Amino acid sequence: MRHKYRIGFLVTCASILATAQVSAQVTADAEAPDQQVTLTTVLVTAQKREQSLQDVPIAVSAVSGTELRSSGVQTIEQMQSMVPNLNIGQNNGVARVTVRGVGLDNNSPSAEGSIAFHSDGVFIQRSQAALAGLYDLERVEVLRGPQGTLYGRNATGGSINVVTAKPTEDFSGYGLVSYGTDSALNLEGAVSGSLIEDLVLGRLSVKSSEHDGYGKNIITGTEIDDLQERSVRGQLQFLFGEDFDVLLIGDYTTGDDRSGMYHFGGFANPALPVPGLLAGGVVANDPRDVANRLDPNSEREFWGLSSTATWEISNNLTLKSITAYRHTEYFLHNTSLDATSLALFPILQDESANQFSQEVQLNGRFGDFEWITGLYYFREKNKAVAAGPLSLALLGGAPEDFLSGYYAGSWLKTDAVAAFGEASYQLTDRLGVTVGARFSREEKTVLDEQAFDFANVALSDRADSLDLLATPTFICGEALSTIPSCEPSHSWDSFTPKVAVEYDLDDLGLLYANFSRGFKSGTYNLGSVQGAPVDPEEVDAFEIGAKLSPLNGRLRANLAAFLYDYQDLQVSKVVTTQLRLENAATAKIQGLEAELSAQLSPSLRIDGAIGYLDAKFDSFISVDPTRPDGDGVTLDPATGQPAFNLEGNRLPQAPEFSGRLSFEYQTDIRDFELTLRGNVSHSTQAYFTAFNQENIS
């Protein structure tokens, strides 16, 4: 079994990196004569109200923006080594986020993940947007376990909450320049302050990230898997007295590079003919390189607007409204499934989505009774196209000539509404109980199209042109249907409760135990035109844990043990010639987590985390097209095809062990602060498919 290590050492110095800190608060802290040897209190809003991390009776990790910068973390992907049982990868630009073994196993257009992603309280549906770079942040919170009560839709396995740095009354700002291998250049900065005294605050943040290609197209000589991305975010906060404010946020990210290409990685059955090689094509020897007569092209554009209005009605009652609109556009052209120089089966993927959301929250506290209730509305319109023309080189023709081949197109509209509430009550000075519930209703309407056209020549000789699209022959929609099982609209209801108890250990910390249920919406297998939608996923989770702060706050130990009953997994299965999405599996997940922090001196801090995960299928039978003979025993019950019984296999992206250890040393040199930071992380093998193949991990 292979193991994965990551070792890093970072030296950050204001004079070296040209970092200008002009915050008066930073200077004041540096000059404080008495520094207590204690860990800093971490504030989070994991339960949609501000609390100390050590007072939140759920498994949540919080990483500050300062820690992200000092660790060299630029993207969500790079955070996985900092949080136990978090695994993040990508496939053709789509984020594959897994928490405690619960994640995404669907590569079809418009696929939705099982880990909710939020930015400043706004749910972001499209997983491509989650891969945009992190910059100018206050913190990132990773909530592990189902978040069905307060967060709801598609939070089956947890939620990642990005909290950006907010406008300040005093003028402040920073600039950061970092340079690394492969000409990696990252520029980041922000400026903040009062625009109109006591009335309007503003903040402007920017980031530019780029690096050379990690590999090369040996046919064209072009570098591939490079990065070119630019981001900007603007904020305006209007202060209407001490009790009411409105925060407006606008952000924009664009990227255009040569990433997301399929690489040749071998096949599970060495005897399986490789059409491209048999037709005279070649492959790259280095797995970082590719051999393709075409260069890949990845373009993306994400932008959004949001308004958060907060009214403190009284000392014990707060009303909040979050209104948001987001746009996502993503294009991937010229990657080829055969991964050979002939590019026999180039893939084109285009997707665009527009979403609107509205959430209203009412928070209250009366004595020992604390509560939150709210309403939520979400609408998204998504359009996705995937096309795979077939090169005539396979039939002895010219590689630049194509048959129309495969086409899948979908137009999906989602409407979701929910009402939720959660209340906590102190039964005694030490014992507290929390009860919550969410009722959700989702409706999806689809126009789904598919075609297999291997008879007609494509209208264009360019593999990056959508003129290659075949004429749809299979259609499922409200106005037209060519398949008998078509159900173009469907709705689902869900009830997701939560019950938790916590016991206060006084100055030592607290113990907790909870039960929660997570819900991932039912959906359509877009582009496969199977007609009927798949049902929602559900997770019933049991968790016990401890939040401990011994030695007068110099040590912090957060521990958790959990057990999941995972039902109706939405998994991709090959059925005849189609990749279908079905509720074809169940799983049991159990594990342990520990996060430790120690402040050994005012200057030296050590952090560590470890996660153990036993995440396996209880039942799952599937066909593997690269091994048509199956396991020699199992047959698919639906089609009778030779298949594999995957009972006992590990869930994708669920390594058994993962952990990290880091240290940070800070000292002042005149007017500058020098930070030395080192870290090492380790993860055992993670598989990327349910078949648990050694060469696909």
mmCIF file of N, CA, C and O in Angstrom, residues 72-149:
data_model
loop_
_atom_site.group_PDB
_atom_site.id
_atom_site.type_symbol
_atom_site.label_atom_id
_atom_site.label_comp_id
_atom_site.label_asym_id
_atom_site.label_seq_id
_atom_site.Cartn_x
_atom_site.Cartn_y
_atom_site.Cartn_z
ATOM 1 N N GLY A 72 1.437 28.859 3.706
ATOM 2 C CA GLY A 72 1.537 28.812 2.259
ATOM 3 C C GLY A 72 0.329 28.221 1.576
ATOM 4 O O GLY A 72 0.407 27.797 0.416
ATOM 5 N N VAL A 73 -0.826 28.199 2.261
ATOM 6 C CA VAL A 73 -2.044 27.624 1.688
ATOM 7 C C VAL A 73 -2.707 28.647 0.771
ATOM 8 O O VAL A 73 -3.050 29.749 1.200
ATOM 9 N N GLN A 74 -2.880 28.265 -0.484
ATOM 10 C CA GLN A 74 -3.456 29.164 -1.479
ATOM 11 C C GLN A 74 -4.846 28.728 -1.929
ATOM 12 O O GLN A 74 -5.618 29.543 -2.432
ATOM 13 N N THR A 75 -5.176 27.426 -1.778
ATOM 14 C CA THR A 75 -6.443 26.893 -2.278
ATOM 15 C C THR A 75 -7.069 25.971 -1.236
ATOM 16 O O THR A 75 -6.409 25.518 -0.297
ATOM 17 N N ILE A 76 -8.352 25.670 -1.435
ATOM 18 C CA ILE A 76 -9.041 24.710 -0.578
ATOM 19 C C ILE A 76 -8.356 23.349 -0.627
ATOM 20 O O ILE A 76 -8.261 22.643 0.390
ATOM 21 N N GLU A 77 -7.861 22.955 -1.797
ATOM 22 C CA GLU A 77 -7.185 21.661 -1.917
ATOM 23 C C GLU A 77 -6.036 21.531 -0.928
ATOM 24 O O GLU A 77 -5.808 20.470 -0.347
ATOM 25 N N GLN A 78 -5.287 22.603 -0.734
ATOM 26 C CA GLN A 78 -4.119 22.556 0.134
ATOM 27 C C GLN A 78 -4.482 22.507 1.613
ATOM 28 O O GLN A 78 -3.617 22.277 2.451
ATOM 29 N N MET A 79 -5.764 22.688 1.926
ATOM 30 C CA MET A 79 -6.190 22.649 3.324
ATOM 31 C C MET A 79 -6.352 21.235 3.854
ATOM 32 O O MET A 79 -6.446 21.035 5.066
ATOM 33 N N GLN A 80 -6.386 20.238 2.974
ATOM 34 C CA GLN A 80 -6.728 18.895 3.432
ATOM 35 C C GLN A 80 -5.718 18.349 4.433
ATOM 36 O O GLN A 80 -6.062 17.521 5.279
ATOM 37 N N SER A 81 -4.469 18.800 4.371
ATOM 38 C CA SER A 81 -3.482 18.321 5.329
ATOM 39 C C SER A 81 -3.655 18.966 6.702
ATOM 40 O O SER A 81 -3.054 18.515 7.679
ATOM 41 N N MET A 82 -4.494 20.001 6.817
ATOM 42 C CA MET A 82 -4.657 20.721 8.073
ATOM 43 C C MET A 82 -5.869 20.258 8.873
ATOM 44 O O MET A 82 -6.028 20.649 10.031
ATOM 45 N N VAL A 83 -6.737 19.440 8.273
ATOM 46 C CA VAL A 83 -7.995 19.036 8.912
ATOM 47 C C VAL A 83 -8.104 17.519 8.871
ATOM 48 O O VAL A 83 -7.991 16.927 7.791
ATOM 49 N N PRO A 84 -8.317 16.858 10.002
ATOM 50 C CA PRO A 84 -8.414 15.394 9.981
ATOM 51 C C PRO A 84 -9.618 14.908 9.183
ATOM 52 O O PRO A 84 -10.693 15.501 9.227
ATOM 53 N N ASN A 85 -9.411 13.819 8.444
ATOM 54 C CA ASN A 85 -10.456 13.151 7.660
ATOM 55 C C ASN A 85 -11.090 14.059 6.610
ATOM 56 O O ASN A 85 -12.247 13.887 6.238
ATOM 57 N N LEU A 86 -10.294 15.018 6.119
ATOM 58 C CA LEU A 86 -10.701 15.850 4.989
ATOM 59 C C LEU A 86 -9.843 15.468 3.794
ATOM 60 O O LEU A 86 -8.614 15.445 3.892
ATOM 61 N N ASN A 87 -10.487 15.142 2.666
ATOM 62 C CA ASN A 87 -9.769 14.778 1.457
ATOM 63 C C ASN A 87 -10.351 15.565 0.295
ATOM 64 O O ASN A 87 -11.571 15.577 0.096
ATOM 65 N N ILE A 88 -9.486 16.240 -0.454
ATOM 66 C CA ILE A 88 -9.944 17.101 -1.548
ATOM 67 C C ILE A 88 -9.123 16.801 -2.798
ATOM 68 O O ILE A 88 -7.896 16.775 -2.764
ATOM 69 N N GLY A 89 -9.801 16.561 -3.874
ATOM 70 C CA GLY A 89 -9.152 16.398 -5.171
ATOM 71 C C GLY A 89 -9.992 17.071 -6.228
ATOM 72 O O GLY A 89 -10.940 17.797 -5.928
ATOM 73 N N GLN A 90 -9.640 16.844 -7.477
ATOM 74 C CA GLN A 90 -10.446 17.406 -8.556
ATOM 75 C C GLN A 90 -10.371 16.506 -9.773
ATOM 76 O O GLN A 90 -9.401 15.773 -9.974
ATOM 77 N N ASN A 91 -11.415 16.578 -10.564
ATOM 78 C CA ASN A 91 -11.482 15.833 -11.813
ATOM 79 C C ASN A 91 -11.989 16.775 -12.886
ATOM 80 O O ASN A 91 -13.135 17.227 -12.843
ATOM 81 N N ASN A 92 -11.098 17.113 -13.816
ATOM 82 C CA ASN A 92 -11.464 18.046 -14.894
ATOM 83 C C ASN A 92 -12.029 19.351 -14.354
ATOM 84 O O ASN A 92 -13.036 19.871 -14.844
ATOM 85 N N GLY A 93 -11.379 19.885 -13.303
ATOM 86 C CA GLY A 93 -11.770 21.178 -12.772
ATOM 87 C C GLY A 93 -12.924 21.162 -11.810
ATOM 88 O O GLY A 93 -13.332 22.214 -11.318
ATOM 89 N N VAL A 94 -13.484 19.979 -11.507
ATOM 90 C CA VAL A 94 -14.593 19.866 -10.562
ATOM 91 C C VAL A 94 -14.040 19.394 -9.220
ATOM 92 O O VAL A 94 -13.327 18.389 -9.149
ATOM 93 N N ALA A 95 -14.349 20.131 -8.160
ATOM 94 C CA ALA A 95 -13.846 19.772 -6.837
ATOM 95 C C ALA A 95 -14.507 18.499 -6.343
ATOM 96 O O ALA A 95 -15.719 18.342 -6.427
ATOM 97 N N ARG A 96 -13.692 17.588 -5.835
ATOM 98 C CA ARG A 96 -14.186 16.359 -5.219
ATOM 99 C C ARG A 96 -13.810 16.429 -3.734
ATOM 100 O O ARG A 96 -12.704 16.039 -3.347
ATOM 101 N N VAL A 97 -14.731 16.945 -2.939
ATOM 102 C CA VAL A 97 -14.489 17.161 -1.513
ATOM 103 C C VAL A 97 -15.138 16.032 -0.726
ATOM 104 O O VAL A 97 -16.326 15.737 -0.904
ATOM 105 N N THR A 98 -14.360 15.401 0.140
ATOM 106 C CA THR A 98 -14.847 14.302 0.955
ATOM 107 C C THR A 98 -14.499 14.561 2.414
ATOM 108 O O THR A 98 -13.352 14.900 2.727
ATOM 109 N N VAL A 99 -15.475 14.423 3.287
ATOM 110 C CA VAL A 99 -15.269 14.553 4.728
ATOM 111 C C VAL A 99 -15.752 13.269 5.384
ATOM 112 O O VAL A 99 -16.907 12.865 5.198
ATOM 113 N N ARG A 100 -14.862 12.609 6.091
ATOM 114 C CA ARG A 100 -15.193 11.352 6.764
ATOM 115 C C ARG A 100 -15.761 10.317 5.790
ATOM 116 O O ARG A 100 -16.665 9.555 6.123
ATOM 117 N N GLY A 101 -15.267 10.321 4.561
ATOM 118 C CA GLY A 101 -15.696 9.337 3.575
ATOM 119 C C GLY A 101 -16.940 9.689 2.803
ATOM 120 O O GLY A 101 -17.314 8.971 1.866
ATOM 121 N N VAL A 102 -17.595 10.778 3.143
ATOM 122 C CA VAL A 102 -18.806 11.214 2.444
ATOM 123 C C VAL A 102 -18.417 12.289 1.436
ATOM 124 O O VAL A 102 -17.853 13.321 1.812
ATOM 125 N N GLY A 103 -18.707 12.037 0.146
ATOM 126 C CA GLY A 103 -18.287 12.995 -0.863
ATOM 127 C C GLY A 103 -19.057 12.848 -2.159
ATOM 128 O O GLY A 103 -20.243 12.508 -2.169
ATOM 129 N N LEU A 104 -18.352 13.057 -3.276
ATOM 130 C CA LEU A 104 -18.973 13.115 -4.601
ATOM 131 C C LEU A 104 -18.508 11.931 -5.438
ATOM 132 O O LEU A 104 -17.312 11.707 -5.594
ATOM 133 N N ASP A 105 -19.451 11.147 -5.971
ATOM 134 C CA ASP A 105 -19.126 10.058 -6.887
ATOM 135 C C ASP A 105 -20.003 10.188 -8.125
ATOM 136 O O ASP A 105 -20.819 9.332 -8.435
ATOM 137 N N ASN A 106 -19.844 11.298 -8.820
ATOM 138 C CA ASN A 106 -20.667 11.573 -9.998
ATOM 139 C C ASN A 106 -19.927 12.568 -10.877
ATOM 140 O O ASN A 106 -19.678 13.701 -10.455
ATOM 141 N N ASN A 107 -19.552 12.147 -12.070
ATOM 142 C CA ASN A 107 -18.827 13.020 -12.990
ATOM 143 C C ASN A 107 -19.706 13.583 -14.085
ATOM 144 O O ASN A 107 -19.206 14.167 -15.041
ATOM 145 N N SER A 108 -21.013 13.404 -13.975
ATOM 146 C CA SER A 108 -21.906 13.892 -15.016
ATOM 147 C C SER A 108 -22.068 15.403 -14.917
ATOM 148 O O SER A 108 -21.772 16.009 -13.876
ATOM 149 N N PRO A 109 -22.510 16.048 -15.994
ATOM 150 C CA PRO A 109 -22.746 17.495 -15.937
ATOM 151 C C PRO A 109 -23.720 17.850 -14.814
ATOM 152 O O PRO A 109 -24.631 17.087 -14.500
ATOM 153 N N SER A 110 -23.497 18.993 -14.202
ATOM 154 C CA SER A 110 -24.365 19.533 -13.148
ATOM 155 C C SER A 110 -24.339 18.711 -11.866
ATOM 156 O O SER A 110 -25.234 18.824 -11.032
ATOM 157 N N ALA A 111 -23.312 17.869 -11.678
ATOM 158 C CA ALA A 111 -23.219 17.060 -10.460
ATOM 159 C C ALA A 111 -23.112 17.956 -9.229
ATOM 160 O O ALA A 111 -22.494 19.020 -9.262
ATOM 161 N N GLU A 112 -23.726 17.495 -8.128
ATOM 162 C CA GLU A 112 -23.719 18.238 -6.875
ATOM 163 C C GLU A 112 -22.980 17.438 -5.816
ATOM 164 O O GLU A 112 -23.141 16.222 -5.710
ATOM 165 N N GLY A 113 -22.167 18.112 -5.017
ATOM 166 C CA GLY A 113 -21.401 17.443 -3.980
ATOM 167 C C GLY A 113 -22.212 17.192 -2.732
ATOM 168 O O GLY A 113 -23.351 17.652 -2.585
ATOM 169 N N SER A 114 -21.607 16.437 -1.790
ATOM 170 C CA SER A 114 -22.248 16.130 -0.518
ATOM 171 C C SER A 114 -21.686 16.963 0.623
ATOM 172 O O SER A 114 -22.073 16.781 1.775
ATOM 173 N N ILE A 115 -20.749 17.851 0.312
ATOM 174 C CA ILE A 115 -20.179 18.766 1.292
ATOM 175 C C ILE A 115 -20.573 20.181 0.878
ATOM 176 O O ILE A 115 -20.192 20.650 -0.197
ATOM 177 N N ALA A 116 -21.339 20.851 1.710
ATOM 178 C CA ALA A 116 -21.803 22.198 1.374
ATOM 179 C C ALA A 116 -20.640 23.190 1.472
ATOM 180 O O ALA A 116 -19.810 23.100 2.375
ATOM 181 N N PHE A 117 -20.592 24.116 0.542
ATOM 182 C CA PHE A 117 -19.548 25.143 0.520
ATOM 183 C C PHE A 117 -20.223 26.502 0.665
ATOM 184 O O PHE A 117 -21.130 26.838 -0.099
ATOM 185 N N HIS A 118 -19.783 27.280 1.669
ATOM 186 C CA HIS A 118 -20.363 28.591 1.938
ATOM 187 C C HIS A 118 -19.275 29.658 1.962
ATOM 188 O O HIS A 118 -18.159 29.405 2.429
ATOM 189 N N SER A 119 -19.599 30.816 1.471
ATOM 190 C CA SER A 119 -18.723 31.974 1.568
ATOM 191 C C SER A 119 -19.515 33.125 2.181
ATOM 192 O O SER A 119 -20.507 33.574 1.597
ATOM 193 N N ASP A 120 -19.114 33.537 3.374
ATOM 194 C CA ASP A 120 -19.819 34.598 4.115
ATOM 195 C C ASP A 120 -21.310 34.305 4.224
ATOM 196 O O ASP A 120 -22.159 35.178 4.026
ATOM 197 N N GLY A 121 -21.622 33.053 4.525
ATOM 198 C CA GLY A 121 -23.004 32.651 4.750
ATOM 199 C C GLY A 121 -23.793 32.312 3.505
ATOM 200 O O GLY A 121 -24.944 31.903 3.599
ATOM 201 N N VAL A 122 -23.179 32.441 2.322
ATOM 202 C CA VAL A 122 -23.871 32.173 1.057
ATOM 203 C C VAL A 122 -23.493 30.780 0.563
ATOM 204 O O VAL A 122 -22.308 30.479 0.365
ATOM 205 N N PHE A 123 -24.499 29.931 0.366
ATOM 206 C CA PHE A 123 -24.270 28.597 -0.178
ATOM 207 C C PHE A 123 -23.914 28.703 -1.653
ATOM 208 O O PHE A 123 -24.591 29.384 -2.420
ATOM 209 N N ILE A 124 -22.814 28.022 -2.056
ATOM 210 C CA ILE A 124 -22.363 28.027 -3.446
ATOM 211 C C ILE A 124 -22.556 26.629 -4.000
ATOM 212 O O ILE A 124 -21.900 25.679 -3.571
ATOM 213 N N GLN A 125 -23.452 26.492 -4.958
ATOM 214 C CA GLN A 125 -23.839 25.184 -5.470
ATOM 215 C C GLN A 125 -22.760 24.520 -6.309
ATOM 216 O O GLN A 125 -22.459 23.349 -6.148
ATOM 217 N N ARG A 126 -22.159 25.262 -7.228
ATOM 218 C CA ARG A 126 -21.247 24.659 -8.192
ATOM 219 C C ARG A 126 -19.896 24.375 -7.548
ATOM 220 O O ARG A 126 -19.228 25.283 -7.046
ATOM 221 N N SER A 127 -19.478 23.114 -7.615
ATOM 222 C CA SER A 127 -18.232 22.720 -6.959
ATOM 223 C C SER A 127 -17.001 23.282 -7.670
ATOM 224 O O SER A 127 -15.928 23.370 -7.069
ATOM 225 N N GLN A 128 -17.124 23.689 -8.949
ATOM 226 C CA GLN A 128 -15.981 24.303 -9.618
ATOM 227 C C GLN A 128 -15.544 25.572 -8.898
ATOM 228 O O GLN A 128 -14.350 25.871 -8.798
ATOM 229 N N ALA A 129 -16.524 26.341 -8.382
ATOM 230 C CA ALA A 129 -16.201 27.607 -7.726
ATOM 231 C C ALA A 129 -15.443 27.389 -6.426
ATOM 232 O O ALA A 129 -14.736 28.288 -5.950
ATOM 233 N N ALA A 130 -15.576 26.193 -5.820
ATOM 234 C CA ALA A 130 -14.875 25.922 -4.565
ATOM 235 C C ALA A 130 -13.370 25.858 -4.765
ATOM 236 O O ALA A 130 -12.607 25.978 -3.792
ATOM 237 N N LEU A 131 -12.916 25.679 -6.010
ATOM 238 C CA LEU A 131 -11.483 25.572 -6.269
ATOM 239 C C LEU A 131 -10.820 26.924 -6.460
ATOM 240 O O LEU A 131 -9.599 26.994 -6.613
ATOM 241 N N ALA A 132 -11.595 28.000 -6.483
ATOM 242 C CA ALA A 132 -11.007 29.331 -6.617
ATOM 243 C C ALA A 132 -10.104 29.614 -5.422
ATOM 244 O O ALA A 132 -10.329 29.132 -4.309
ATOM 245 N N GLY A 133 -9.062 30.396 -5.638
ATOM 246 C CA GLY A 133 -8.063 30.637 -4.606
ATOM 247 C C GLY A 133 -8.619 31.328 -3.374
ATOM 248 O O GLY A 133 -9.579 32.096 -3.426
ATOM 249 N N LEU A 134 -7.987 31.046 -2.233
ATOM 250 C CA LEU A 134 -8.338 31.685 -0.972
ATOM 251 C C LEU A 134 -7.486 32.939 -0.804
ATOM 252 O O LEU A 134 -6.271 32.906 -1.019
ATOM 253 N N TYR A 135 -8.105 34.026 -0.372
ATOM 254 C CA TYR A 135 -7.331 35.246 -0.150
ATOM 255 C C TYR A 135 -8.070 36.179 0.792
ATOM 256 O O TYR A 135 -9.292 36.209 0.837
ATOM 257 N N ASP A 136 -7.293 36.932 1.563
ATOM 258 C CA ASP A 136 -7.795 37.938 2.508
ATOM 259 C C ASP A 136 -8.941 37.374 3.345
ATOM 260 O O ASP A 136 -10.061 37.880 3.315
ATOM 261 N N LEU A 137 -8.626 36.339 4.113
ATOM 262 C CA LEU A 137 -9.647 35.657 4.902
ATOM 263 C C LEU A 137 -9.475 35.923 6.389
ATOM 264 O O LEU A 137 -8.361 36.119 6.880
ATOM 265 N N GLU A 138 -10.595 35.904 7.085
ATOM 266 C CA GLU A 138 -10.558 35.905 8.538
ATOM 267 C C GLU A 138 -10.315 34.496 9.053
ATOM 268 O O GLU A 138 -9.512 34.272 9.954
ATOM 269 N N ARG A 139 -10.990 33.518 8.420
ATOM 270 C CA ARG A 139 -10.790 32.113 8.791
ATOM 271 C C ARG A 139 -11.562 31.225 7.815
ATOM 272 O O ARG A 139 -12.406 31.701 7.050
ATOM 273 N N VAL A 140 -11.256 29.932 7.894
ATOM 274 C CA VAL A 140 -12.023 28.897 7.214
ATOM 275 C C VAL A 140 -12.450 27.880 8.261
ATOM 276 O O VAL A 140 -11.625 27.394 9.040
ATOM 277 N N GLU A 141 -13.733 27.578 8.303
ATOM 278 C CA GLU A 141 -14.269 26.595 9.237
ATOM 279 C C GLU A 141 -14.663 25.339 8.464
ATOM 280 O O GLU A 141 -15.342 25.422 7.440
ATOM 281 N N VAL A 142 -14.241 24.187 8.958
ATOM 282 C CA VAL A 142 -14.623 22.909 8.361
ATOM 283 C C VAL A 142 -15.442 22.146 9.387
ATOM 284 O O VAL A 142 -14.922 21.704 10.417
ATOM 285 N N LEU A 143 -16.750 22.032 9.125
ATOM 286 C CA LEU A 143 -17.671 21.319 10.011
ATOM 287 C C LEU A 143 -17.755 19.878 9.539
ATOM 288 O O LEU A 143 -18.134 19.613 8.397
ATOM 289 N N ARG A 144 -17.397 18.950 10.406
ATOM 290 C CA ARG A 144 -17.373 17.533 10.036
ATOM 291 C C ARG A 144 -18.612 16.845 10.602
ATOM 292 O O ARG A 144 -18.932 16.983 11.772
ATOM 293 N N GLY A 145 -19.260 16.087 9.745
ATOM 294 C CA GLY A 145 -20.495 15.417 10.129
ATOM 295 C C GLY A 145 -21.689 16.100 9.490
ATOM 296 O O GLY A 145 -21.617 17.255 9.044
ATOM 297 N N PRO A 146 -22.836 15.403 9.400
ATOM 298 C CA PRO A 146 -24.034 15.961 8.763
ATOM 299 C C PRO A 146 -24.453 17.287 9.410
ATOM 300 O O PRO A 146 -24.482 17.410 10.636
ATOM 301 N N GLN A 147 -24.786 18.249 8.577
ATOM 302 C CA GLN A 147 -25.233 19.567 9.048
ATOM 303 C C GLN A 147 -26.644 19.837 8.519
ATOM 304 O O GLN A 147 -26.912 20.841 7.869
ATOM 305 N N GLY A 148 -27.530 18.887 8.778
ATOM 306 C CA GLY A 148 -28.865 18.954 8.202
ATOM 307 C C GLY A 148 -29.772 19.993 8.808
ATOM 308 O O GLY A 148 -30.769 20.382 8.201
ATOM 309 N N THR A 149 -29.469 20.477 10.024
ATOM 310 C CA THR A 149 -30.390 21.402 10.696
ATOM 311 C C THR A 149 -30.169 22.845 10.262
ATOM 312 O O THR A 149 -31.061 23.496 9.726
#
